[in-house]
Tab-separated table of C-alpha atoms and ligand atoms in Angstrom:
chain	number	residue	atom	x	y	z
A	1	UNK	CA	4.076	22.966	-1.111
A	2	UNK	CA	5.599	24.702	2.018
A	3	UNK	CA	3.503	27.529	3.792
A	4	UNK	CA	5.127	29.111	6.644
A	5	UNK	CA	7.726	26.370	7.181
A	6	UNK	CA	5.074	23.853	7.199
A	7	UNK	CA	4.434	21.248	4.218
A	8	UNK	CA	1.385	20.881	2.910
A	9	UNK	CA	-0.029	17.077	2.760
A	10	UNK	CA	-3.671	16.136	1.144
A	11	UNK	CA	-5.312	14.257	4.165
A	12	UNK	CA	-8.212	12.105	2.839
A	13	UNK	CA	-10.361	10.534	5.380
A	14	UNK	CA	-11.954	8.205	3.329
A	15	UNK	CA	-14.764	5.966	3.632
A	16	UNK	CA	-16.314	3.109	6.278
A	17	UNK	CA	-13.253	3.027	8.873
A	18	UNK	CA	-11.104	5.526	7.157
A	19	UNK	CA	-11.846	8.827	9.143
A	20	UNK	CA	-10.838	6.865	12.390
A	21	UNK	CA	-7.720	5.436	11.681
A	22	UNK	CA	-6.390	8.689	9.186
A	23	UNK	CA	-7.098	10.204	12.601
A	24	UNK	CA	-4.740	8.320	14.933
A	25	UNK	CA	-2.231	8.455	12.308
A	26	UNK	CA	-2.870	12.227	12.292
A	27	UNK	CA	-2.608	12.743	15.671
A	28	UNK	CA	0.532	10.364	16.073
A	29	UNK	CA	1.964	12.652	13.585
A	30	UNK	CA	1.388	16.106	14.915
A	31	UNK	CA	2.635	14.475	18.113
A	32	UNK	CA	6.149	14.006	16.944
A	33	UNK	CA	5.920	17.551	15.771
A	34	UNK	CA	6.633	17.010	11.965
A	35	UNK	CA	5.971	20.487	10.235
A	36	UNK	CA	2.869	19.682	8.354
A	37	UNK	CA	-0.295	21.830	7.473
A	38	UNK	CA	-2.834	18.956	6.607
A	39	UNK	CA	-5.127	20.203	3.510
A	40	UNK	CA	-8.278	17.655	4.212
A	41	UNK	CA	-10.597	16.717	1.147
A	42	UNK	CA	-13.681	14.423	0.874
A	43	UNK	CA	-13.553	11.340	-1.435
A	44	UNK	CA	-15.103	8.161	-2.394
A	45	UNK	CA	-18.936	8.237	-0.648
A	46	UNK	CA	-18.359	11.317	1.582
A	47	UNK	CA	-17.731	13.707	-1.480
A	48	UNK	CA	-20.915	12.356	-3.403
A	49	UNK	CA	-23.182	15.325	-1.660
A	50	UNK	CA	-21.376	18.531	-1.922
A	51	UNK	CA	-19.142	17.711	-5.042
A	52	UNK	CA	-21.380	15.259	-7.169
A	53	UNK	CA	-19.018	12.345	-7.691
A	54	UNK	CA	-16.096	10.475	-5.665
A	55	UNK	CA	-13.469	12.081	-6.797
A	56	UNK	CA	-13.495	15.348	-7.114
A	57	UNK	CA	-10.903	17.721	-9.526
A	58	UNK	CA	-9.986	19.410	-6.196
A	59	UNK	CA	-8.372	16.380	-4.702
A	60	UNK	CA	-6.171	15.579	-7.753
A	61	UNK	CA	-5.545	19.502	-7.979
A	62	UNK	CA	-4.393	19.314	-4.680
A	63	UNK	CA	-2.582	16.383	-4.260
A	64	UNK	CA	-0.452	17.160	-8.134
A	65	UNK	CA	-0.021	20.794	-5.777
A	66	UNK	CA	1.241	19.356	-2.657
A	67	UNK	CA	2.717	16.112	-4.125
A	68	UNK	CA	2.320	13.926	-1.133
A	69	UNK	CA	-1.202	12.692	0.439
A	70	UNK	CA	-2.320	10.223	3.301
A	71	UNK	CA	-5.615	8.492	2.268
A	72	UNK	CA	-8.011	6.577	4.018
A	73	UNK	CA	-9.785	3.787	2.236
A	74	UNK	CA	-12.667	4.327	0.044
A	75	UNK	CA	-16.020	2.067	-0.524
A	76	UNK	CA	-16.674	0.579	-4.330
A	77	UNK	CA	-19.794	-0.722	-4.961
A	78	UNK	CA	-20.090	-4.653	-6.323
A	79	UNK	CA	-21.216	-5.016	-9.608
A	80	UNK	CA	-22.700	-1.496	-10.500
A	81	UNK	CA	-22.484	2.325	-9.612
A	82	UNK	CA	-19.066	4.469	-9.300
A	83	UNK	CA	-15.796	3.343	-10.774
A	84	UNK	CA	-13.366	2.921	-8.003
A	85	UNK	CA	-11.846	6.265	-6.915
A	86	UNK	CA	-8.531	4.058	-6.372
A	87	UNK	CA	-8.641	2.932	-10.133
A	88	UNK	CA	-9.249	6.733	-11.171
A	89	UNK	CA	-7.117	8.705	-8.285
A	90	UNK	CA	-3.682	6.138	-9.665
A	91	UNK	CA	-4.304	6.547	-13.101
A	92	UNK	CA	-5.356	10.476	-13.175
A	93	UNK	CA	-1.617	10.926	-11.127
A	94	UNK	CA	-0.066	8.306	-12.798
A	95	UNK	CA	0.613	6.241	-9.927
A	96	UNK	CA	2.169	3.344	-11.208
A	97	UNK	CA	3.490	1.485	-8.708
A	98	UNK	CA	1.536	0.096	-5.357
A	99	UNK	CA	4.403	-0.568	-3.080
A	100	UNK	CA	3.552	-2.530	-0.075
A	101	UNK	CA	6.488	-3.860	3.071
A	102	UNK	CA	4.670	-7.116	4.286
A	103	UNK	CA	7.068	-7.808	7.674
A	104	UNK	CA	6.368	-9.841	11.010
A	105	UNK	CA	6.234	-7.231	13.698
A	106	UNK	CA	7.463	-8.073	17.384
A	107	UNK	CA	4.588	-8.932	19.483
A	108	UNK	CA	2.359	-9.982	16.455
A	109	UNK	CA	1.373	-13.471	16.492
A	110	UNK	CA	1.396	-15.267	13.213
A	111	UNK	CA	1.928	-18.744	12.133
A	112	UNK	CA	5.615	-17.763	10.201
A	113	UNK	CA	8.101	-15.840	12.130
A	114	UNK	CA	11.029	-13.317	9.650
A	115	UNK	CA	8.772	-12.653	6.875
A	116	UNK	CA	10.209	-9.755	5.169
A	117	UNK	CA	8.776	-9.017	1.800
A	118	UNK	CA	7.481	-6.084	-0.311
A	119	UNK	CA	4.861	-6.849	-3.009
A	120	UNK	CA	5.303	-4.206	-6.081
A	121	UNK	CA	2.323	-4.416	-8.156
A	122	UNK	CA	1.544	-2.730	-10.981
A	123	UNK	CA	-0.944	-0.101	-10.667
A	124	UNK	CA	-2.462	1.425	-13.774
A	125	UNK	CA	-3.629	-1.552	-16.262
A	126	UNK	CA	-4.939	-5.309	-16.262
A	127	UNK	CA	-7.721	-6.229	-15.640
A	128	UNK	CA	-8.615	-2.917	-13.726
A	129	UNK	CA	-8.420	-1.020	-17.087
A	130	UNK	CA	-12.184	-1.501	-16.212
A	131	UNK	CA	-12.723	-2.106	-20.060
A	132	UNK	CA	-15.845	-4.494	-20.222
A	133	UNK	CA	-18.628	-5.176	-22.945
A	134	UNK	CA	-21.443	-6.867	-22.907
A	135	UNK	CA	-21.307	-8.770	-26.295
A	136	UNK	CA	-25.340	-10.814	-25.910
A	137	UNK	CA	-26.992	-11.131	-23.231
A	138	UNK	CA	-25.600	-13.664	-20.729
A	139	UNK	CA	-22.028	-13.258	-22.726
A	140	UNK	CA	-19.644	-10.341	-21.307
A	141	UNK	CA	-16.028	-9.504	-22.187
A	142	UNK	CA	-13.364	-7.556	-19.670
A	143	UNK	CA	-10.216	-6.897	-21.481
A	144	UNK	CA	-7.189	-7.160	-19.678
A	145	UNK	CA	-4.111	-4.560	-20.998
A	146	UNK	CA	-0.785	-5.211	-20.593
A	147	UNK	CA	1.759	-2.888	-22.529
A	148	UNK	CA	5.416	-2.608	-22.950
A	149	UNK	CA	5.479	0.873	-21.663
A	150	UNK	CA	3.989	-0.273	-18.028
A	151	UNK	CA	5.878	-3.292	-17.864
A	152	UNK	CA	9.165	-1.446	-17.786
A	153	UNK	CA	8.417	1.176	-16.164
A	154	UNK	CA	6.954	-1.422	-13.035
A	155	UNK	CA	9.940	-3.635	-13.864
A	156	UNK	CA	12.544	-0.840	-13.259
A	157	UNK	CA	10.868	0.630	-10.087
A	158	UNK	CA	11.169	-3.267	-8.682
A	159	UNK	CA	14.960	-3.637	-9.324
A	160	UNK	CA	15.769	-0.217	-8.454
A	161	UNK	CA	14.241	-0.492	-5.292
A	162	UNK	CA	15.657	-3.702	-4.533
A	163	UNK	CA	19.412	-2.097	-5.490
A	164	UNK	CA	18.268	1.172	-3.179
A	165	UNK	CA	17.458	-1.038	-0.473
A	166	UNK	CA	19.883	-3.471	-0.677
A	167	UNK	CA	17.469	-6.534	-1.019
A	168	UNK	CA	18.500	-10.072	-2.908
A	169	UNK	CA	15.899	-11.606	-5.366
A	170	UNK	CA	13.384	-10.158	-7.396
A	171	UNK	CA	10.279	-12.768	-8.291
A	172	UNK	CA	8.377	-12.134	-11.408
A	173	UNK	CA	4.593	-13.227	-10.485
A	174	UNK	CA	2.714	-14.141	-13.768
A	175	UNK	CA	0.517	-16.346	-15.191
A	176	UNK	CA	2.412	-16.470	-18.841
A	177	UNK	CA	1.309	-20.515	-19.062
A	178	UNK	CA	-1.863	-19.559	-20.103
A	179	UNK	CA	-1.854	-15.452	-20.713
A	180	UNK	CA	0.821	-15.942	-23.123
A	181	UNK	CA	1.044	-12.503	-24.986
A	182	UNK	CA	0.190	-10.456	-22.525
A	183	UNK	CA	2.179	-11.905	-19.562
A	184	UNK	CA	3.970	-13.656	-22.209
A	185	UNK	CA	5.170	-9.359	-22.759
A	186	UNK	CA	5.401	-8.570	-18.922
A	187	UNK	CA	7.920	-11.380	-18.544
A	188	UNK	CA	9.681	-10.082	-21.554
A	189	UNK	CA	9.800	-7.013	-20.301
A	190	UNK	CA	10.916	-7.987	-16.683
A	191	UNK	CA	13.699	-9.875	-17.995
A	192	UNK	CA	15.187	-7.061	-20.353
A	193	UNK	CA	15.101	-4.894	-17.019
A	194	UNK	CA	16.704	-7.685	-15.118
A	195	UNK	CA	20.080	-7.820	-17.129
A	196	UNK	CA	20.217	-4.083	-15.952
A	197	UNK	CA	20.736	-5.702	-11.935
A	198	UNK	CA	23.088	-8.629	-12.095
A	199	UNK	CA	23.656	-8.484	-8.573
A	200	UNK	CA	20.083	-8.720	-8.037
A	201	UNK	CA	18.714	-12.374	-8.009
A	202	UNK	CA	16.311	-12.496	-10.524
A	203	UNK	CA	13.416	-15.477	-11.172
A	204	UNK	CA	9.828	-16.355	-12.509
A	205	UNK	CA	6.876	-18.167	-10.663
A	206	UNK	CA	3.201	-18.749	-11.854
A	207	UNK	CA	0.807	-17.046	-9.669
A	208	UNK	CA	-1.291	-19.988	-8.388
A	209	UNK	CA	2.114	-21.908	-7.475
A	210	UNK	CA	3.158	-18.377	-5.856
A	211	UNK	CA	-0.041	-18.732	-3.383
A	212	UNK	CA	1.154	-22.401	-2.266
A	213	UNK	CA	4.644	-20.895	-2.179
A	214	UNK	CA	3.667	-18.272	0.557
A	215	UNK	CA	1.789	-20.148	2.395
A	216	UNK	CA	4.479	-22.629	2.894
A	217	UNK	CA	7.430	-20.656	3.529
A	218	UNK	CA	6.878	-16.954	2.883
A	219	UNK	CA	10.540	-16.336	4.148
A	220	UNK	CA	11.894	-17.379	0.760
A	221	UNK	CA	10.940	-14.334	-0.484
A	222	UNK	CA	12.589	-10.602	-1.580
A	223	UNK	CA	10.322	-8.145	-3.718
A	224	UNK	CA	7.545	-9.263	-5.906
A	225	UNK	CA	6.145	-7.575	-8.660
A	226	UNK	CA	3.460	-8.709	-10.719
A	227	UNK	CA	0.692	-6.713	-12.767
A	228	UNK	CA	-2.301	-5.541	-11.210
A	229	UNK	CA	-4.964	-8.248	-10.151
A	230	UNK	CA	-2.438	-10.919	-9.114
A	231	UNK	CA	-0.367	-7.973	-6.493
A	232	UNK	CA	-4.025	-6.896	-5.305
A	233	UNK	CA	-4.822	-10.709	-4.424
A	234	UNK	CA	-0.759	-11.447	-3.156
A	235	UNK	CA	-1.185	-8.562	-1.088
A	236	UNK	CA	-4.270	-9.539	1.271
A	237	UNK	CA	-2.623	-13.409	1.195
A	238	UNK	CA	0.743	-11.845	2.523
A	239	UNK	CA	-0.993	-9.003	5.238
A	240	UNK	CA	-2.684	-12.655	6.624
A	241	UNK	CA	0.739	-14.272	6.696
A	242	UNK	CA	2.282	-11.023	8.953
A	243	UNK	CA	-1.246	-10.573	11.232
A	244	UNK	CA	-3.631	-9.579	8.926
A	245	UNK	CA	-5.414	-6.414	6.736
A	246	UNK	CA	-4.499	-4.223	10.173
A	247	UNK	CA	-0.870	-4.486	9.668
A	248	UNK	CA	-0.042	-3.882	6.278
A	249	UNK	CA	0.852	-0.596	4.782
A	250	UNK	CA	0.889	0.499	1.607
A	251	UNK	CA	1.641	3.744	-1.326
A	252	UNK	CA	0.666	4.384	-4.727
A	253	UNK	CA	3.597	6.240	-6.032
A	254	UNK	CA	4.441	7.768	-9.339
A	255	UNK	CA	7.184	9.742	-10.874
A	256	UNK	CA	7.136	13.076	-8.218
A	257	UNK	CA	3.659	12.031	-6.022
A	258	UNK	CA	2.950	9.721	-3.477
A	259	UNK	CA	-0.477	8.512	-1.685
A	260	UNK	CA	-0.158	6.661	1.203
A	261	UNK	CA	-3.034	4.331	2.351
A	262	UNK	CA	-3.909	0.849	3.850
A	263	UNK	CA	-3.970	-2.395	1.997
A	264	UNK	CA	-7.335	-2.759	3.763
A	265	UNK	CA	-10.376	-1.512	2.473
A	266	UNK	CA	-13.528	0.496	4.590
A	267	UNK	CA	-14.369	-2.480	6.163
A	268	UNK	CA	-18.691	-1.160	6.268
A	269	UNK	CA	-18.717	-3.733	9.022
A	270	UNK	CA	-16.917	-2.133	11.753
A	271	UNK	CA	-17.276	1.280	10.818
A	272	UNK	CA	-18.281	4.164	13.279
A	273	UNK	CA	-18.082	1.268	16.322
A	274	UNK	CA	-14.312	2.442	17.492
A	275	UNK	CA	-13.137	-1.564	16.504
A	276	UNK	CA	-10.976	-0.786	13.708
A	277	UNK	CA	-7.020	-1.381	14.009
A	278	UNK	CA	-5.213	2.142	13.489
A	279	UNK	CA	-1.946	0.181	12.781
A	280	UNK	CA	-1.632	-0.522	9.169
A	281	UNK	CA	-2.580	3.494	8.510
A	282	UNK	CA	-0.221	4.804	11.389
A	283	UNK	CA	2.734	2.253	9.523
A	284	UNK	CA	1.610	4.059	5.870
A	285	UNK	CA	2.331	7.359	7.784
A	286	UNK	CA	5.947	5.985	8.879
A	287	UNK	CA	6.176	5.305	5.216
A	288	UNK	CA	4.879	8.828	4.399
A	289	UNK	CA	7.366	10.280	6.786
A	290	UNK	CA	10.424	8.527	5.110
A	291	UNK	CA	9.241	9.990	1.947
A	292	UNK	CA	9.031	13.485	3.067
A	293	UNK	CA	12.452	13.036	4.243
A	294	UNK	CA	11.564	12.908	7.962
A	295	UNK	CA	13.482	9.893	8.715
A	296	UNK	CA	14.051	10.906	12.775
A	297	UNK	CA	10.172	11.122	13.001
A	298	UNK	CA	9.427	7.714	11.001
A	299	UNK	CA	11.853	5.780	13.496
A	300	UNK	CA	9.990	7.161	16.489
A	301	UNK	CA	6.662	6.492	15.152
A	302	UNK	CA	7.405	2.800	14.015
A	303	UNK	CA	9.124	2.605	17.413
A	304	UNK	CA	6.067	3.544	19.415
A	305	UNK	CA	4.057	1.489	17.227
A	306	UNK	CA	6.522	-1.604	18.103
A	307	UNK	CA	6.617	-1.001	21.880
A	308	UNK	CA	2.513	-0.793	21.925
A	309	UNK	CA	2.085	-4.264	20.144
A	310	UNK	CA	5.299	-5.771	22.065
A	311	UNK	CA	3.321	-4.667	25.006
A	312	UNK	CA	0.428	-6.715	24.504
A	313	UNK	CA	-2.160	-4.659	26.367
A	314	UNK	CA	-3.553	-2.682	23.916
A	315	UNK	CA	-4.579	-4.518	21.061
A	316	UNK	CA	-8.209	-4.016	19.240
A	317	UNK	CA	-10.543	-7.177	18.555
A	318	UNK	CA	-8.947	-8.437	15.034
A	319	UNK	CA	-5.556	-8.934	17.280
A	320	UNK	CA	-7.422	-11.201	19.682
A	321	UNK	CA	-7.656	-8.520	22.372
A	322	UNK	CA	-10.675	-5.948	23.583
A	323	UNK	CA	-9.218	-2.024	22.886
A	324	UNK	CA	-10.917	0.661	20.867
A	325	UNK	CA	-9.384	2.564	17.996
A	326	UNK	CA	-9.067	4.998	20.588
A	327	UNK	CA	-7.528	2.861	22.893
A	328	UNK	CA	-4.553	2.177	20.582
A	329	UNK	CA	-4.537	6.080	20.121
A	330	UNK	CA	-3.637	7.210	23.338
A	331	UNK	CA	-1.315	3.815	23.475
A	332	UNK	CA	0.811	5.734	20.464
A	333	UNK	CA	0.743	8.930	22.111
A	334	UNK	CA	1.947	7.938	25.211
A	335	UNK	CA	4.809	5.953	23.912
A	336	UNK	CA	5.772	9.065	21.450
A	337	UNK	CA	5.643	11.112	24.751
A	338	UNK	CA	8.013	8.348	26.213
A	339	UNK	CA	10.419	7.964	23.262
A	340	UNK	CA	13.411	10.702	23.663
A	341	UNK	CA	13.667	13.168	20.839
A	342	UNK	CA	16.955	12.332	18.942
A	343	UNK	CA	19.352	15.038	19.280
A	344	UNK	CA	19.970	17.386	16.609
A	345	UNK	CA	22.812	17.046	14.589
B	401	NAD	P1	-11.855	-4.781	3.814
B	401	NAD	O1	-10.363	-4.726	3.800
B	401	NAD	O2	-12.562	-3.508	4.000
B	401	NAD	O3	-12.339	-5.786	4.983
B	401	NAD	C1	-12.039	-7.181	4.973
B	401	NAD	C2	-12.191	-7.723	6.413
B	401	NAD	O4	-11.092	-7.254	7.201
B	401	NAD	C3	-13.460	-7.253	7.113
B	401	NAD	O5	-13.921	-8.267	7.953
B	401	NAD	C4	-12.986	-6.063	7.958
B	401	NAD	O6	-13.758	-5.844	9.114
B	401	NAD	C5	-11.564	-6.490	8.301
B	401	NAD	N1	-10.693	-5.325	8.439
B	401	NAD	C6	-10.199	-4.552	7.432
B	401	NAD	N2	-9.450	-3.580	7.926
B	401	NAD	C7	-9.458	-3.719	9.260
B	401	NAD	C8	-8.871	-2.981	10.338
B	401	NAD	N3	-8.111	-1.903	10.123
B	401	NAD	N4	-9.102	-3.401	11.600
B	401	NAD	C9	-9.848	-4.488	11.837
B	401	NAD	N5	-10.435	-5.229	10.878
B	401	NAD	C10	-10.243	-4.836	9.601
B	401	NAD	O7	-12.282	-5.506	2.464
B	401	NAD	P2	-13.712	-5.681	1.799
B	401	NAD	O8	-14.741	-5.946	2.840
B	401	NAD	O9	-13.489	-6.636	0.726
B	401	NAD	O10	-13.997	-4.264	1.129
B	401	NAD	C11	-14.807	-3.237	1.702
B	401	NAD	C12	-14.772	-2.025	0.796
B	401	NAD	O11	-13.442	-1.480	0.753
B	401	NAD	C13	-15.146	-2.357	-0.667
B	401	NAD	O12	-15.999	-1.337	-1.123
B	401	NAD	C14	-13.804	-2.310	-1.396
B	401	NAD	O13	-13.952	-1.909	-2.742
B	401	NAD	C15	-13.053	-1.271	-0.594
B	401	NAD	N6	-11.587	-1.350	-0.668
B	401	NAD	C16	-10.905	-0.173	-0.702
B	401	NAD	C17	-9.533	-0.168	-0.689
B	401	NAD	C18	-8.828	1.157	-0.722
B	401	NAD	O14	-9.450	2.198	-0.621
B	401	NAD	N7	-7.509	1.194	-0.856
B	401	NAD	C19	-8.829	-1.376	-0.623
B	401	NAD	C20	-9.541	-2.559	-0.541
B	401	NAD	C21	-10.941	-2.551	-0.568
């Protein structure tokens, strides 16, 4: 939605340390001067008091309006209480694939150096159909759904991205050894798609061997796609291998909408103490920018967010140094101050 030359995003704050890194993000943004209007909603425990629940109809109302959102993470509780409003925000929009760039950034110590991978995980079924029964006492049943349909659809996003972006080898994460119909089907399915691509690589790995795989050389790797559970446990093993849950972006997108978000949760522990590492939010707003078409203004953000790191002076506690969320803000602004505007035309 455009109002006076301006596009209108959702902004969702978020739980735990969500409000303060959606803010440097925020900021970093309306410093480069992208025309936005931000349209800010509560969700997850912050909307329980005025609307009643975690998600409320207004934020899917607005984000199905204005097609694009930025969201801060959101708190689930273990065990009991609310559904997860990530389960119920990707499959009310039909969000279907969780695309998330897992890269080494300059500056950024970590044990591998050229990691360069994207994880593309399936985002709608598995085990977070959230279908569970308790059958006795003591006994309890989750169902895990894999269809055709999903498959596909997940299967096709993976290749075509790898064909937009150029990239080699697509990996096929699965546990079909022991799952057998149901990743027994996703493999199916992934293969069928694959004879679409034949310049694009194309090969199969069980899950648990895909953890030792990572671990031991990471840069092997191209795009992986998998269903849900095993790309939400790849992802956190892969954001350790490039610095950790404060570097790696991520978006839930579906056929004409987009939420952008961390692969980190609220993290309850640091929240409201100014300790919480903006970056992996401010890169899911470089991603946000590219999909809004605002390529000049994603180069200078990543750029800024490059020079602060390469810098080493500004980094908060989780990157071994002593800076406040803050800190790292006015580190971004300054360097998006710095960074020449790229001339028109
Ligand atoms: P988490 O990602 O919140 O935290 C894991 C660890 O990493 C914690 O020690 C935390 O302090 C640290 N950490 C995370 N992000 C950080 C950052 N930006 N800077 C510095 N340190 C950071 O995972 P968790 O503790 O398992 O989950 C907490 C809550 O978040 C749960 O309720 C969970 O359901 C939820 N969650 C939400 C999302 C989402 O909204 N997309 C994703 C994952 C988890």
């Amino acid at each position: 939605m455009t109002v006076d030359g301006k596009r209108t995003i959702t902004l969702l704050p978020g739980d735990g340390i969500g409000p303060e890194v959606t803010d440097v993000t925020v900021r970093c943004i309306e410093a480069l001067e992208v025309p936005i209007a931000w349209e800010t909603h509560l969700i997850g425990a912050s909307a329980v008091d005025p609307h009643g629940t975690t998600l409320p109809e207004v934020v899917l109302d607005s984000i199905r309006a204005n097609r694009v959102a930025l969201k801060g993470p959101t708190g689930t509780p273990l065990g009991g209480g609310h559904v997860s409003v990530n389960v119920g925000l990707r499959r009310a929009l039909s969000l279907f694939a969780n695309l998330r760039p897992m890269r080494n950034i300059p500056g950024v110590k970590t044990r591998y150096q050229d990691v360069d991978l994207y994880i593309v995980r399936e985002n709608t079924e598995g085990l977070y159909s959230g279908i569970e029964h308790l059958i006795v006492p003591g006994v309890v049943e989750s169902i895990r759904i894999v269809t055709e349909d999903a498959s596909l659809r997940i299967a096709d996003f993976a290749f075509r991205f790898a064909r937009f972006r150029k990239r080699r080898k697509v990996t096929a994460v699965h546990k079909a050894n022991i799952l057998k119909l149901s990743d027994g089907l996703f493999l199916e399915c992934c293969r069928k798609v694959a004879k679409d691509f034949p310049e694009i690589e194309y090969e199969e790995i069980i899950v648990d061997n895909m953890c030792m795989q990572l671990v031991t050389d990471p840069t092997r790797y191209d795009i992986l796609v998998s269903e849900n559970l095993f790309g939400d446990i790849l992802s956190d093993l892969c954001a350790g291998l490039v610095g950790g849950l404060g570097f790696a972006p991520g978006g839930n997108i579906g056929t004409d909408v987009a939420v952008w978000e961390t692969v980190h949760g609220s993290a309850p522990d640091i929240a409201g103490q100014n300790l919480a590492n903006p970056i992996s939010s401010v890169l899911a707003g470089v991603m946000l920018l590219r999909y809004i078409e605002q390529g000049a203004a994603a180069d200078r953000l990543k750029a800024a967010v490059f020079a602060v790191l390469a810098r080493g002076e500004t980094l908060t506690r989780d990157m071994g140094g002593a800076a406040g969320t803050t800190d790292v803000r006015d580190a971004l602004l300054r360097e998006i101050e710095r960074t020449p505007v790229p001339a028109a035309g």
